[in-house]
Coordinates of C-alpha atoms in Angstrom, one line a residue:
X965 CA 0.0 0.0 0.0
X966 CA 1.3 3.6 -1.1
X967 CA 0.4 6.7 0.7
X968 CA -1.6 9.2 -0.8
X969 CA -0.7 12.6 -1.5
X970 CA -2.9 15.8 0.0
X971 CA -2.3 19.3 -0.5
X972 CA -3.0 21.0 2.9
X973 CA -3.9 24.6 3.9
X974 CA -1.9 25.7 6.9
X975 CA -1.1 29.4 8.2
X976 CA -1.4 30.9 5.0
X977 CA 0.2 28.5 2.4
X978 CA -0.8 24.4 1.1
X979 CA 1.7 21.9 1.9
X980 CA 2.0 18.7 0.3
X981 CA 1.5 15.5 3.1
X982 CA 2.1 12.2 2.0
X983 CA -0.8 10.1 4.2
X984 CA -1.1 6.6 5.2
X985 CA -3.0 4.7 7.5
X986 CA -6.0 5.0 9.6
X987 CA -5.9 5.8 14.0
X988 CA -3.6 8.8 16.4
X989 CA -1.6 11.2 13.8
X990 CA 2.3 11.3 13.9
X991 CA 3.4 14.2 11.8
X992 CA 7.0 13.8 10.1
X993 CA 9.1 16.3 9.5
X994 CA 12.3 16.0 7.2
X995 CA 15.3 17.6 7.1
X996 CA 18.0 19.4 4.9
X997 CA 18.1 18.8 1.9
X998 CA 15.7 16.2 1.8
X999 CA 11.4 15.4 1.4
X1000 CA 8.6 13.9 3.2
X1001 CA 10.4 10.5 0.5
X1002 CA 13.2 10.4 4.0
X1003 CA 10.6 8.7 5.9
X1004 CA 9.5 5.7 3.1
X1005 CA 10.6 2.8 5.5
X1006 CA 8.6 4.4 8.5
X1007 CA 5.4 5.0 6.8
X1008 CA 3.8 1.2 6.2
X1009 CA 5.1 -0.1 9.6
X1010 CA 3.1 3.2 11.5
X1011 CA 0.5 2.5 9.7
X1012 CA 0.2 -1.3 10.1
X1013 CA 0.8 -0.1 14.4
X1014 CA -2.0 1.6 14.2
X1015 CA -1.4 5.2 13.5
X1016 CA -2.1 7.9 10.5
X1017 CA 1.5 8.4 9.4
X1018 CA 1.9 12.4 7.5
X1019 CA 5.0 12.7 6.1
X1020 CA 5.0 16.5 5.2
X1021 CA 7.0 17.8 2.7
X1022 CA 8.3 21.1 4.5
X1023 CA 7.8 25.0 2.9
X1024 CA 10.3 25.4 0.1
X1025 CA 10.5 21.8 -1.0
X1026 CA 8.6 19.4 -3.2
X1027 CA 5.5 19.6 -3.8
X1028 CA 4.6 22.2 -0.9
X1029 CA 4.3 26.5 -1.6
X1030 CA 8.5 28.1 -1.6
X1031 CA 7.7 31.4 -0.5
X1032 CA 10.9 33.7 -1.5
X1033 CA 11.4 36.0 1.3
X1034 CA 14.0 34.4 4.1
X1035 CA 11.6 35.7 6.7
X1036 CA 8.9 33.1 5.8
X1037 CA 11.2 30.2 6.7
X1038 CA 12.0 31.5 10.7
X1039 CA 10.8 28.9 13.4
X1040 CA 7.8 30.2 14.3
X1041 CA 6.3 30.2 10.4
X1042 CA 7.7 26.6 10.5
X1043 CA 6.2 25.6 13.7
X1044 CA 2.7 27.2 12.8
X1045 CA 2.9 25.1 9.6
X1046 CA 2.9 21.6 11.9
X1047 CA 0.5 22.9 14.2
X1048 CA -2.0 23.7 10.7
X1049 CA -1.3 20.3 9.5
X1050 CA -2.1 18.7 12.9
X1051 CA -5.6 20.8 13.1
X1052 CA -6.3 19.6 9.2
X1053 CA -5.8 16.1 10.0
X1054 CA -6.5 15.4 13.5
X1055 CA -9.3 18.6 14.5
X1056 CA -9.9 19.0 18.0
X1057 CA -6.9 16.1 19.3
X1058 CA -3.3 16.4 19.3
X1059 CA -0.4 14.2 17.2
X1060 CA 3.1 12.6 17.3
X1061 CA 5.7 14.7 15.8
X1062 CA 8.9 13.0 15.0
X1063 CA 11.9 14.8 13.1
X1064 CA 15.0 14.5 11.2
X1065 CA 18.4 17.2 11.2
X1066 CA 15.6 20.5 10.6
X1067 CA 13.0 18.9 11.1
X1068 CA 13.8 17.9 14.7
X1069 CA 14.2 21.5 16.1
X1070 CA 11.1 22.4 13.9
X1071 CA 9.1 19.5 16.0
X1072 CA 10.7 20.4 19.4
X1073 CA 10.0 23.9 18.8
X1074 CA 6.1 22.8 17.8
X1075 CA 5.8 21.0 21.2
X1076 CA 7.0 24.0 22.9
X1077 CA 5.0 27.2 20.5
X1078 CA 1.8 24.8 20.6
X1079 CA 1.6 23.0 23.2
X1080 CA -1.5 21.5 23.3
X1081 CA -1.7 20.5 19.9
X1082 CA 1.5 17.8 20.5
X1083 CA 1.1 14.9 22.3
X1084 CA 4.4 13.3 22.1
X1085 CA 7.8 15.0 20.2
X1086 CA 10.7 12.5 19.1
X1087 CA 13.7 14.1 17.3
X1088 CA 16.0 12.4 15.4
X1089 CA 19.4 13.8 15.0
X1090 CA 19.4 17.2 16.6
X1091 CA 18.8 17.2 20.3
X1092 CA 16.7 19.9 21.8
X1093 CA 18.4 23.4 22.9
X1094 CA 16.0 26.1 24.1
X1095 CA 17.8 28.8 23.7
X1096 CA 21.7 29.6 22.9
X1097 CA 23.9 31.9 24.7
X1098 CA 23.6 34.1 21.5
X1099 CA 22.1 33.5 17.8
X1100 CA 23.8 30.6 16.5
X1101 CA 25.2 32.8 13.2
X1102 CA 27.2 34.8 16.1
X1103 CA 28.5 31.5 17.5
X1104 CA 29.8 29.8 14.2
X1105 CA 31.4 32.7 13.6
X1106 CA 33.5 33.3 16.4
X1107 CA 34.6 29.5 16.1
X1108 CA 35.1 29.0 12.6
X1109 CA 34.8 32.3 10.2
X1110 CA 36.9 34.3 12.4
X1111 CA 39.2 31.9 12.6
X1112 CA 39.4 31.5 8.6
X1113 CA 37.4 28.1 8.8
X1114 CA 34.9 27.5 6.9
X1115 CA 31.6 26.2 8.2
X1116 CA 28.3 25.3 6.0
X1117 CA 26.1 27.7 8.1
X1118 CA 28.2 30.5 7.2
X1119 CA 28.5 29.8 3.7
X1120 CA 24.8 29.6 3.9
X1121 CA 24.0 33.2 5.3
X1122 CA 24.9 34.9 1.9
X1123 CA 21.7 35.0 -0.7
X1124 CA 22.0 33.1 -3.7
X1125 CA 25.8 31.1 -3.6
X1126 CA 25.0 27.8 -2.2
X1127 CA 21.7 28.1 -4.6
X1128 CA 23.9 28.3 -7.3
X1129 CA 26.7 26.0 -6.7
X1130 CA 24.3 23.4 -5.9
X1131 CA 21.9 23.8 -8.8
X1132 CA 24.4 23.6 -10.8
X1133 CA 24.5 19.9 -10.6
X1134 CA 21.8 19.0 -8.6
X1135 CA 22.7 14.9 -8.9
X1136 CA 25.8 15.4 -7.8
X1137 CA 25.6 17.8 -5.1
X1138 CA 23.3 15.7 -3.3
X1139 CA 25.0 12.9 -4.0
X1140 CA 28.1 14.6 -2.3
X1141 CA 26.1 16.0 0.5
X1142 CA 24.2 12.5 1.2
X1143 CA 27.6 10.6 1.5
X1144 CA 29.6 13.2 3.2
X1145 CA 27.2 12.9 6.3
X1146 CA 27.1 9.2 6.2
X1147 CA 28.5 6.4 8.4
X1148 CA 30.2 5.3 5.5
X1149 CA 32.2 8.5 4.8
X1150 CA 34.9 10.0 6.8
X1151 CA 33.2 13.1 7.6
X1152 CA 32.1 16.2 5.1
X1153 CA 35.9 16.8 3.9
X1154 CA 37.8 13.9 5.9
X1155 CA 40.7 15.4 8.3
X1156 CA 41.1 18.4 6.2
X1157 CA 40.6 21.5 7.5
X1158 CA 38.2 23.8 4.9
X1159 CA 39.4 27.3 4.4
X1160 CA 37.1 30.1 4.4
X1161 CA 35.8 31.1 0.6
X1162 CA 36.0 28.1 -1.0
X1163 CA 32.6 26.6 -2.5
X1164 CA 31.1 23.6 -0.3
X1165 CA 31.4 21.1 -2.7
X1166 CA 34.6 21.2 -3.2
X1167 CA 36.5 18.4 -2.0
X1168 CA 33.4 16.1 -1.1
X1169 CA 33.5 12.6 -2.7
X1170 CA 31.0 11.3 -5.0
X1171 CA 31.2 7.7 -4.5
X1172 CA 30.3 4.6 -7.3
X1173 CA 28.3 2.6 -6.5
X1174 CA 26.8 5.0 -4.0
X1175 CA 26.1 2.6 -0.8
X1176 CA 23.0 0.5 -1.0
X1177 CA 21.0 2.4 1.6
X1178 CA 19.7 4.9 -0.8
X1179 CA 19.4 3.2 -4.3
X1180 CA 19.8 4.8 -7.5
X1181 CA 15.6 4.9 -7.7
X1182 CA 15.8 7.1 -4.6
X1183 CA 18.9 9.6 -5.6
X1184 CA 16.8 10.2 -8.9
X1185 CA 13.5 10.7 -6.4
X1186 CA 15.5 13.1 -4.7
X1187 CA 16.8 14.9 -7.9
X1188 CA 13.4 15.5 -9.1
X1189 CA 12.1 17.3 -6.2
X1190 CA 15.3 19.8 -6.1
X1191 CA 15.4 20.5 -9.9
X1192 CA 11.8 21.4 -9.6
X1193 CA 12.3 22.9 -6.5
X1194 CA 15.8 24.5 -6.4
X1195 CA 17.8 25.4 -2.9
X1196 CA 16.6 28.9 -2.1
X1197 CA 13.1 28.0 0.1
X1198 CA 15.8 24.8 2.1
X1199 CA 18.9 27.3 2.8
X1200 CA 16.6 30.1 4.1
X1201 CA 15.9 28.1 7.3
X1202 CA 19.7 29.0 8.3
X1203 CA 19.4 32.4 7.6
X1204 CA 16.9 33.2 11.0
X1205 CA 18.9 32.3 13.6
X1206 CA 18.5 36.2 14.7
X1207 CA 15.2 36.0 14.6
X1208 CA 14.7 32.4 15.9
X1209 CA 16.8 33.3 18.7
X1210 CA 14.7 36.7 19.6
X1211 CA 11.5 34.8 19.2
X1212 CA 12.4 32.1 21.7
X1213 CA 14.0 34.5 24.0
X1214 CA 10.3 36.2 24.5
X1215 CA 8.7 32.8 25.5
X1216 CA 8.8 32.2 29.1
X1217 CA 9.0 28.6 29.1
X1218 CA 10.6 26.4 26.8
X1219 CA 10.5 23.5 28.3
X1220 CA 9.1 20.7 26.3
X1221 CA 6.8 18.9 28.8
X1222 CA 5.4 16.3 26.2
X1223 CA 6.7 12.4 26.6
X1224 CA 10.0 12.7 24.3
X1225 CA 12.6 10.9 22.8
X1226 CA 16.2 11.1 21.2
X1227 CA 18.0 8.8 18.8
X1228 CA 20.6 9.7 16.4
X1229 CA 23.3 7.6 15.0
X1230 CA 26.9 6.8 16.4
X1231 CA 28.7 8.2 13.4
X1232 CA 26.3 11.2 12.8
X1233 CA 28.5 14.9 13.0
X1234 CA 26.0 16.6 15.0
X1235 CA 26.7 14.6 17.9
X1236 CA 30.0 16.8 17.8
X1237 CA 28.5 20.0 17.3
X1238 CA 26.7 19.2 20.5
X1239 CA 29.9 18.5 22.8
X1240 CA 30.6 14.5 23.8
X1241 CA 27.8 12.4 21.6
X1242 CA 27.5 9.4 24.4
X1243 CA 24.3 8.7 26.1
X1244 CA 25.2 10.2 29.5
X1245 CA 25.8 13.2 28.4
X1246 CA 23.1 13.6 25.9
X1247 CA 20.5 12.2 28.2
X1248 CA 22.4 15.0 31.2
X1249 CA 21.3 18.0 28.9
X1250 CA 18.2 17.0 27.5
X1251 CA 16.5 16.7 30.7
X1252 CA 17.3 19.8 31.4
X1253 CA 14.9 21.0 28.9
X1254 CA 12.7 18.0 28.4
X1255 CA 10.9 17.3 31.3
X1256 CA 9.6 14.0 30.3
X1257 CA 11.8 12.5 28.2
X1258 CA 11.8 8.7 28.1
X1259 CA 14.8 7.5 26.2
X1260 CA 18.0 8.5 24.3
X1261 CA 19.1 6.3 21.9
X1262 CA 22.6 5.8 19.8
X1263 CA 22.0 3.9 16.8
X1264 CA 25.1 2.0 15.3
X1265 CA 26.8 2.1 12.0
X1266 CA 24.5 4.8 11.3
X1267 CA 25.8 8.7 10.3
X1268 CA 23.6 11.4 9.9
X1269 CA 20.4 10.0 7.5
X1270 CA 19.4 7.9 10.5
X1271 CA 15.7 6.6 9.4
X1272 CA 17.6 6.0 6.1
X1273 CA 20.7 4.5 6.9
X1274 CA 19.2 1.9 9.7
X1275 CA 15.4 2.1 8.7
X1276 CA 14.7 -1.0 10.6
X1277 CA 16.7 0.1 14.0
X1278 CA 15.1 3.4 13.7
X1279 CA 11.6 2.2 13.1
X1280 CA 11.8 -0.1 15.6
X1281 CA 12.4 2.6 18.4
X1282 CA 9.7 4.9 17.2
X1283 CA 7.2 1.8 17.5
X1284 CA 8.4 0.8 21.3
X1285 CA 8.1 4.3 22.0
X1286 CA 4.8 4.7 20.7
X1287 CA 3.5 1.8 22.6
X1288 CA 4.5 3.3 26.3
X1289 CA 2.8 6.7 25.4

């Protein structure tokens, strides 16, 4: 059984959902640079446990509205985009949300920003952080652009340059950014260190074969949706951390009181942005600002596509999770 496809109105725009399944929502949100397509091997095993599993694709990509201005991709126009698709599919009783590299802070925020449309928040990836010490932008460039390292988030902030390196060659910049974050990669550009001002790409492998978790079917899948697409609508997410970091500094509490969950995998390069990836110390932080969170989980040989990379690992901890809410 495939899913079907709706368009759905939410706070102001239609977004495309893939939908399967019959019972309690869980809402999925993907991540850069990727589609509601990241969460194929979840989607027949919710539904078969019971649950409506959405798999949105998020503002800017696929088949949903890619409004142009960077202000239309800060959290909260994110977050009010979940909460619409929650109120479209499930009126009157909250949902699930689970998500992947973006798509996890977009959920965590959700919980947090509307609170009593989520019932349970699981994030995949990215752990929770209320709120910085300062904007995130102001961070990575202390560490790395002042320091004449170059970091994807900075190369990011400028209008219009990772759009066009990238759509360039939209096969092969996905295929490089797909394996670079991989378990079966040594990391985005191995134990060099990047300079500042040179293009992303630059310096990534593109492997082949490409390994066999995401076939050549999916990579052209993948292609389609970001040559219709293109990049601008994806990379304007990293160009509010100002105004994320404002809007979150006005709410008064940001804890996330829902049931939660973490899992990301062992080789994923987050985990380092993060400080120590084990589970102690993620499990230490998170409960700081999760006050019912119920597991943290390391997946192995797994990098950064998690639900991709070990579908059935990752599945399989969503389900048990789902059964003790």
């Amino acid at each position: 059984m495939k899913p079907d496809f709706r368009m759905i109105d939410t706070n102001g725009i239609r977004l495309r959902a893939a939908v399967q399944g019959e019972g309690p929502l869980i809402v999925m949100v993907h991540g850069f640079p990727e589609s509601w397509y990241s969460w194929r091997h979840q989607m027949a095993p919710l539904a078969a446990a019971g649950f409506t599993a959405c798999a949105i694709d998020v503002r800017g990509y696929g088949g949903s509205d890619k409004p142009h201005a960077v202000e239309a991709y800060a959290m909260k126009e994110m977050s009010a985009d979940v909460a619409g698709v929650i109120d479209a599919l499930s009126p009157g009783k909250p949902a699930v949300l689970i998500g992947h590299d973006w798509g996890a802070p977009i959920v965590w925020h959700t919980a947090v920003l509307h609170r009593g449309k989520v019932r349970a928040v699981a994030g995949l990836s990215v752990p929770y952080t209320p709120l910085p010490p300062a904007p995130l932008n102001q961070i990575f460039k202390a560490m790395y652009t002042d320091q004449g390292k170059f970091f994807y988030m900075a190369y990011f902030q400028d209008e219009g340059v990772a759009e066009a390196e990238f759509e360039a060659d939209v096969r092969g910049a996905l295929r490089r950014l797909y394996y670079a974050s991989s378990a079966d990669s040594d990391g985005l550009w191995g134990r060099r260190e990047k300079p500042v001002g040179e293009p992303m790409l630059q310096g990534l492998d593109d492997p082949e074969p490409f390994p066999a978790w995401m076939t050549p079917a999916d990579i052209d899948y993948y292609v389609g949706e970001f040559e219709r697409s293109g990049f601008r609508g994806p990379i304007n997410r990293y160009r509010n951390f100002e105004r994320d970091w404002a809007m979150m500094n006005a709410v008064e509490d940001r804890v996330v009181h829902q049931p939660s969950l973490f899992a990301a995998g062992a080789q994923d390069m987050v985990l380092k942005m993060f400080g120590s990836g084990d589970v102690e110390s993620i499990t230490a932080r998170m409960q700081e600002a999760c006050s019912d969170l119920r597991g943290v989980h390391i997946i192995p040989n797994a990098g950064h596509w998690t639900q991709q990379e070990a579908p059935d690992a990752t599945t399989g901890l969503l389900i048990d999770w789902l059964a003790r809410l």
